[in-house]
PDB file of C-alpha atoms in Angstrom:
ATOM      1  CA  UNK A   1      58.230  50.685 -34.940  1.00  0.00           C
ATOM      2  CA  UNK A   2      62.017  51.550 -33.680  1.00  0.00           C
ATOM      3  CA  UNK A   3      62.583  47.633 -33.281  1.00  0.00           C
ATOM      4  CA  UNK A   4      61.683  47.699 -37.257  1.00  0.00           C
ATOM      5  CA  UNK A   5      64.097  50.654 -38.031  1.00  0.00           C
ATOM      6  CA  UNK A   6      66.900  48.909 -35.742  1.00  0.00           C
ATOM      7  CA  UNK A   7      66.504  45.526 -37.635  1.00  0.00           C
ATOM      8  CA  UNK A   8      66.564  47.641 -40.675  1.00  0.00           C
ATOM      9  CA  UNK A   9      69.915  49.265 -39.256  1.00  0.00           C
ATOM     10  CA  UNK A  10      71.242  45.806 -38.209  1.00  0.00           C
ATOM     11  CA  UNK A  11      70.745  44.092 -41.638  1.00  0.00           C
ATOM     12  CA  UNK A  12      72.067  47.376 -43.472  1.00  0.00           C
ATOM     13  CA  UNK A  13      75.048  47.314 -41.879  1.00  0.00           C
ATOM     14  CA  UNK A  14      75.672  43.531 -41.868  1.00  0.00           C
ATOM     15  CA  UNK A  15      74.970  43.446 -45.921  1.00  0.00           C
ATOM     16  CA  UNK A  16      77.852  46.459 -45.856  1.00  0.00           C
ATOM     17  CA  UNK A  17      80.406  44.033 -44.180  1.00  0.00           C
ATOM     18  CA  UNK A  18      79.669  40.623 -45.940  1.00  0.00           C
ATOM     19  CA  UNK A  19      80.133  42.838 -49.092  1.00  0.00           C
ATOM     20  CA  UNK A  20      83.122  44.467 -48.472  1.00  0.00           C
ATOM     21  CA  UNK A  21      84.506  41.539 -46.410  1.00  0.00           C
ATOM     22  CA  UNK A  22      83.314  39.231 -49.395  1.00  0.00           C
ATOM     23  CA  UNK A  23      85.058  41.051 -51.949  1.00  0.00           C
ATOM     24  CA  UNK A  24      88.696  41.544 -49.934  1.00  0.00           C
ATOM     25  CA  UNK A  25      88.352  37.609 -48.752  1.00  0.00           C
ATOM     26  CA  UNK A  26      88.413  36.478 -52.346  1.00  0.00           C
ATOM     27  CA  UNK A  27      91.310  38.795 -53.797  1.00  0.00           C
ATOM     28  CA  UNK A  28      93.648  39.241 -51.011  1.00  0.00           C
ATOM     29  CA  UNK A  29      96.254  40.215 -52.997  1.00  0.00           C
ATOM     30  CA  UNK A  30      94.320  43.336 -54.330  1.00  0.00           C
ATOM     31  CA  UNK A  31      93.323  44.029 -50.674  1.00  0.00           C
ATOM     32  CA  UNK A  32      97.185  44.468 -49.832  1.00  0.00           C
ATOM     33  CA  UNK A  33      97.569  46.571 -52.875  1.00  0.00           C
ATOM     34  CA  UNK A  34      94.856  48.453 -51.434  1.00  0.00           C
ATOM     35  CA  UNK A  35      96.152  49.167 -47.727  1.00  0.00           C
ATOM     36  CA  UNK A  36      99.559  49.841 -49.399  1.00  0.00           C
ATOM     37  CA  UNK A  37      98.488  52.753 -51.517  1.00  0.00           C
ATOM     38  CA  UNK A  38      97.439  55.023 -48.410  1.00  0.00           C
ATOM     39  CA  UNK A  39     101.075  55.001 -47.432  1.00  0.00           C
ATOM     40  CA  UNK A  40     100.678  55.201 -43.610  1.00  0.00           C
ATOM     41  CA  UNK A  41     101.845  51.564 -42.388  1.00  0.00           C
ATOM     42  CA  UNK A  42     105.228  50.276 -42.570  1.00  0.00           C
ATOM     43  CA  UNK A  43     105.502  47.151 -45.332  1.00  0.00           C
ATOM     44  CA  UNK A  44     105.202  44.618 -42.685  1.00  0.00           C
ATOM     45  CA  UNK A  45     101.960  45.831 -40.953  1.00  0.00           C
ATOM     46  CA  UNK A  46     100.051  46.418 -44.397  1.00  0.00           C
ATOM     47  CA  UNK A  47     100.558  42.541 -44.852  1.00  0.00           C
ATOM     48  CA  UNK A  48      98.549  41.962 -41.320  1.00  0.00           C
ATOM     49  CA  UNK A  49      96.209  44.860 -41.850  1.00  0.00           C
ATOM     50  CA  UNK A  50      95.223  43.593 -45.549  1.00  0.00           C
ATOM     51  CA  UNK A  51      94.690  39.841 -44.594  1.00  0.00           C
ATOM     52  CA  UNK A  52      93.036  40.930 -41.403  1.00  0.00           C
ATOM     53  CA  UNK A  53      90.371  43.424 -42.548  1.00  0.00           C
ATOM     54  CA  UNK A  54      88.125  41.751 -44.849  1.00  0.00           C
ATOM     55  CA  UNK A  55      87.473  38.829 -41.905  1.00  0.00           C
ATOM     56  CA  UNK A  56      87.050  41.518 -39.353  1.00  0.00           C
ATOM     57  CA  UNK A  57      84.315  42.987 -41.705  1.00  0.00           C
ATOM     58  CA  UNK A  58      83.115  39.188 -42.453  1.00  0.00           C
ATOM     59  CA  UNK A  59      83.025  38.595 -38.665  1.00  0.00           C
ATOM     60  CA  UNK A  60      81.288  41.898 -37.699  1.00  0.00           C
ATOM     61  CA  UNK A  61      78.323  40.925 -40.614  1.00  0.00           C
ATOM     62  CA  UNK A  62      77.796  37.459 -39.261  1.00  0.00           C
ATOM     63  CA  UNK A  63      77.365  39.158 -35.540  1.00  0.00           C
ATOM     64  CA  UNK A  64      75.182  41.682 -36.990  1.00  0.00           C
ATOM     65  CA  UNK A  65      72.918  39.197 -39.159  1.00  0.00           C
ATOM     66  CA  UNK A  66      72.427  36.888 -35.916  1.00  0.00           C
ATOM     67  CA  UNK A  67      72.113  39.983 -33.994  1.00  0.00           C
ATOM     68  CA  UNK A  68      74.302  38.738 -31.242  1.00  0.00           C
ATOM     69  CA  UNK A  69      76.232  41.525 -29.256  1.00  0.00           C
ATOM     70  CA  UNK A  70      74.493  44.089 -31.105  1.00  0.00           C
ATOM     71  CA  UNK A  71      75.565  47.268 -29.012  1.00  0.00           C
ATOM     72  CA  UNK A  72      79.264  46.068 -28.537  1.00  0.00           C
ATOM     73  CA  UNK A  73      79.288  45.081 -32.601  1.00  0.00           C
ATOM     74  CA  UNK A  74      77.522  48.323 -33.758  1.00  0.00           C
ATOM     75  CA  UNK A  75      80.218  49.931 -31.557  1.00  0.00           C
ATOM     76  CA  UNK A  76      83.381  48.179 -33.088  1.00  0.00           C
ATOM     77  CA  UNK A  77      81.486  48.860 -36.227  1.00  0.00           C
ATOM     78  CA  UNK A  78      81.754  52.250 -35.077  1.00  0.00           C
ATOM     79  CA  UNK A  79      85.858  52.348 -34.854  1.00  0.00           C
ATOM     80  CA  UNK A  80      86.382  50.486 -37.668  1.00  0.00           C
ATOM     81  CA  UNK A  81      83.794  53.186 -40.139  1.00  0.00           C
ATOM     82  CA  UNK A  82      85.432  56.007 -38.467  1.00  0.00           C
ATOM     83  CA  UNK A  83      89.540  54.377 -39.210  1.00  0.00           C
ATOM     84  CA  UNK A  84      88.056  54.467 -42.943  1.00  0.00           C
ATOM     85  CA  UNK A  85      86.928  57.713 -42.928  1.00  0.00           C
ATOM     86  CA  UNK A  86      90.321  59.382 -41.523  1.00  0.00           C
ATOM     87  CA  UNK A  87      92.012  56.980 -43.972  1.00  0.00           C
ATOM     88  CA  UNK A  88      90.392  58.493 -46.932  1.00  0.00           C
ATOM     89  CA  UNK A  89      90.436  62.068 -45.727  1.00  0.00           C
ATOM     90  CA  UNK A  90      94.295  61.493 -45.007  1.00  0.00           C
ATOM     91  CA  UNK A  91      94.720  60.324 -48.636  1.00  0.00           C
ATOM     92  CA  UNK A  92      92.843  63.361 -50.067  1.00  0.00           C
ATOM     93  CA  UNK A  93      94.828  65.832 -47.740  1.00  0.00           C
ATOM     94  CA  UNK A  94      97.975  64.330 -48.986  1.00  0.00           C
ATOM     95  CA  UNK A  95      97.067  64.872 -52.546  1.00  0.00           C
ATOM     96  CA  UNK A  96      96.870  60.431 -52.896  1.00  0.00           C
ATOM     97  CA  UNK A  97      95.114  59.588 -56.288  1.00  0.00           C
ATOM     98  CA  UNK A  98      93.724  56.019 -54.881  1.00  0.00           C
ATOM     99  CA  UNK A  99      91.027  54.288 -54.998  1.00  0.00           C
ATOM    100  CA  UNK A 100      89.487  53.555 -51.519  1.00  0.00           C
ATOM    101  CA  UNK A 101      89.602  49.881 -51.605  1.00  0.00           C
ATOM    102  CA  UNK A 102      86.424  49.468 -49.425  1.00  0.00           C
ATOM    103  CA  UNK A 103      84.578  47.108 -52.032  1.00  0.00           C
ATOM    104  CA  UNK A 104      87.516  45.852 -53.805  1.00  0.00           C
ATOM    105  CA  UNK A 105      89.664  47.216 -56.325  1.00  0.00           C
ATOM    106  CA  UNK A 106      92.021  49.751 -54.598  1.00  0.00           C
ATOM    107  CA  UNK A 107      94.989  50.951 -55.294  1.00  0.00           C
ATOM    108  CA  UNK A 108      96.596  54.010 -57.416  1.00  0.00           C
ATOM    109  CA  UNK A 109      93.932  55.887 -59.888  1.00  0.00           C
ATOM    110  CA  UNK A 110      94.234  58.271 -62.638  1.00  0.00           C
ATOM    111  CA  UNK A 111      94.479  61.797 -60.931  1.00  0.00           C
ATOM    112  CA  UNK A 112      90.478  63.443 -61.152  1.00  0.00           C
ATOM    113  CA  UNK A 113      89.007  59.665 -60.711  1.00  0.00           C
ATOM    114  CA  UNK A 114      89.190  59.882 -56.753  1.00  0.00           C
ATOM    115  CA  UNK A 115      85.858  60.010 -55.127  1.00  0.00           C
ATOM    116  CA  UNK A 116      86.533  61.090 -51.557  1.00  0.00           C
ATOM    117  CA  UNK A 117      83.721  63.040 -50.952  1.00  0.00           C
ATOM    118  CA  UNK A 118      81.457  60.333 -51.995  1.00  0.00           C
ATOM    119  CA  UNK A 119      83.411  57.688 -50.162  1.00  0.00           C
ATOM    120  CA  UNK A 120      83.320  59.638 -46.862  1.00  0.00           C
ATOM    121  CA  UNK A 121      80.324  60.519 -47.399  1.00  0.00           C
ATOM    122  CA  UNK A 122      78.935  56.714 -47.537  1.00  0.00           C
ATOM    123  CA  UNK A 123      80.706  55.965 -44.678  1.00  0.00           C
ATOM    124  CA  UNK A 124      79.054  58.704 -42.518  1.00  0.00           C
ATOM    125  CA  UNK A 125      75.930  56.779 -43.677  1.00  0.00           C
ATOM    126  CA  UNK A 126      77.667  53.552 -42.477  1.00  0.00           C
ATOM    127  CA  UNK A 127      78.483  55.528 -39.321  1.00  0.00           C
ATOM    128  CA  UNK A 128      74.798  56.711 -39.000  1.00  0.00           C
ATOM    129  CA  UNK A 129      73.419  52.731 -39.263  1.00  0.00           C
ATOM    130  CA  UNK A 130      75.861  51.699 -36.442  1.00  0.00           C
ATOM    131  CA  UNK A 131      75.248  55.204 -34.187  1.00  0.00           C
ATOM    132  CA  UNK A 132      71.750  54.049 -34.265  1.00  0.00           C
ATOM    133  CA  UNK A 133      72.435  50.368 -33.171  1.00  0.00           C
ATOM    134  CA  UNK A 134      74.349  51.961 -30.129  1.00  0.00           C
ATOM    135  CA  UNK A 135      71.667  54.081 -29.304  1.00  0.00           C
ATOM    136  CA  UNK A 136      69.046  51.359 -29.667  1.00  0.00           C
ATOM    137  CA  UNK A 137      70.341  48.002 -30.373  1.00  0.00           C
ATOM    138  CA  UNK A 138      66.659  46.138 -30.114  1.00  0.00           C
ATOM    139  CA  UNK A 139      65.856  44.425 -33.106  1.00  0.00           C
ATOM    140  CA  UNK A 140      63.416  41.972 -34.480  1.00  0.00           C
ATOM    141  CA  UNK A 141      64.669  38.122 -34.995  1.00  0.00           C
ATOM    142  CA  UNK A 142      68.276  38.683 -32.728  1.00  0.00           C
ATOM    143  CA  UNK A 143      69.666  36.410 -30.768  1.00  0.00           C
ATOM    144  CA  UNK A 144      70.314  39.356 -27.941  1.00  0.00           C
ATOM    145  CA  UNK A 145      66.312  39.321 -27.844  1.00  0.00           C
ATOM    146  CA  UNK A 146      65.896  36.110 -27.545  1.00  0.00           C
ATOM    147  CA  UNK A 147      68.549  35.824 -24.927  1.00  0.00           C
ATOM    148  CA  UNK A 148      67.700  38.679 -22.800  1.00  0.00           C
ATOM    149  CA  UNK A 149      63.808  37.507 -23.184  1.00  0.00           C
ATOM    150  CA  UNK A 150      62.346  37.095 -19.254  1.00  0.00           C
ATOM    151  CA  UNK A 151      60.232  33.698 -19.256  1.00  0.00           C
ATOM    152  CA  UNK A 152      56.462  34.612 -18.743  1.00  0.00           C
ATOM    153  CA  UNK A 153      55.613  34.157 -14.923  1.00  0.00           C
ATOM    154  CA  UNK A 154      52.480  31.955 -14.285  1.00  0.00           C
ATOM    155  CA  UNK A 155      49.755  34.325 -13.136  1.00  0.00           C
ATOM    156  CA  UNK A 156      51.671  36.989 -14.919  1.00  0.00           C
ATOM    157  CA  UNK A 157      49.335  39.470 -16.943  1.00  0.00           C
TER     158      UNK A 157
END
């Protein structure tokens, strides 16, 4: 039963990061103007952040969907949810009117169409998925079972 709720937690999350990764892959441009509107990184370091996020994501779904490195991916996961989630709360602190960016779009917003609390609160869910595949990163159909897997000994009950 909790190999059933951790392959549950596994595909989840991977579906999260091909989406998001997906998305910001085929509009780079939009994922810059993203990154840019939380202010925080000098102009030469949003350029690097926005092309580099949306194959981290890609990269972090493929590991999850093959279940390979589960614990260490559900970890980075982990950092990466939790950078979003102080991103966002920075930007509502500050009094930003942006869009999150974290399935496309992004960017500046009319003032009362932010959605922070929803946003952060999604991620927490995010957060929840890949807390879960630290905890207990067995899964059915991953590689990391069938890797770890001890060969059956003859005379072996």
């Amino acid at each position: 039963m909790l190999d059933g709720v951790g392959t549950v937690a596994r595909l989840g999350l991977a579906a999260v990061w091909f989406v998001s990764g997906g998305i910001k892959a085929a509009d780079l441009n939009q994922a810059y103007i993203a990154v840019h509107a939380y202010d925080v990184l000098p102009g030469g370091v949003v350029s690097v952040v926005a092309a580099a996020v949306p194959f981290v994501e890609l990269a972090l779904g493929l590991l999850l969907l093959l279940g390979l490195g589960t614990r260490l991916t559900a970890a980075l996961s982990a950092i990466v949810l939790l950078a979003f989630i102080v991103a966002i709360s920075q930007a509502w602190a500050r009094g930003l009117t942006i869009d999150c960016g974290c399935f496309g779009g992004g960017g500046q917003v009319a003032a009362g169409q932010t959605a922070y609390p929803q946003e952060i609160a999604r991620d927490i869910g995010f957060l929840v998925l890949a807390g879960w595949l630290l905890v207990r990163p067995h899964s059915w159909l991953s590689m990391d079972g069938w890797l770890t897997r001890r060969p059956a000994v003859v005379g072996e009950d």
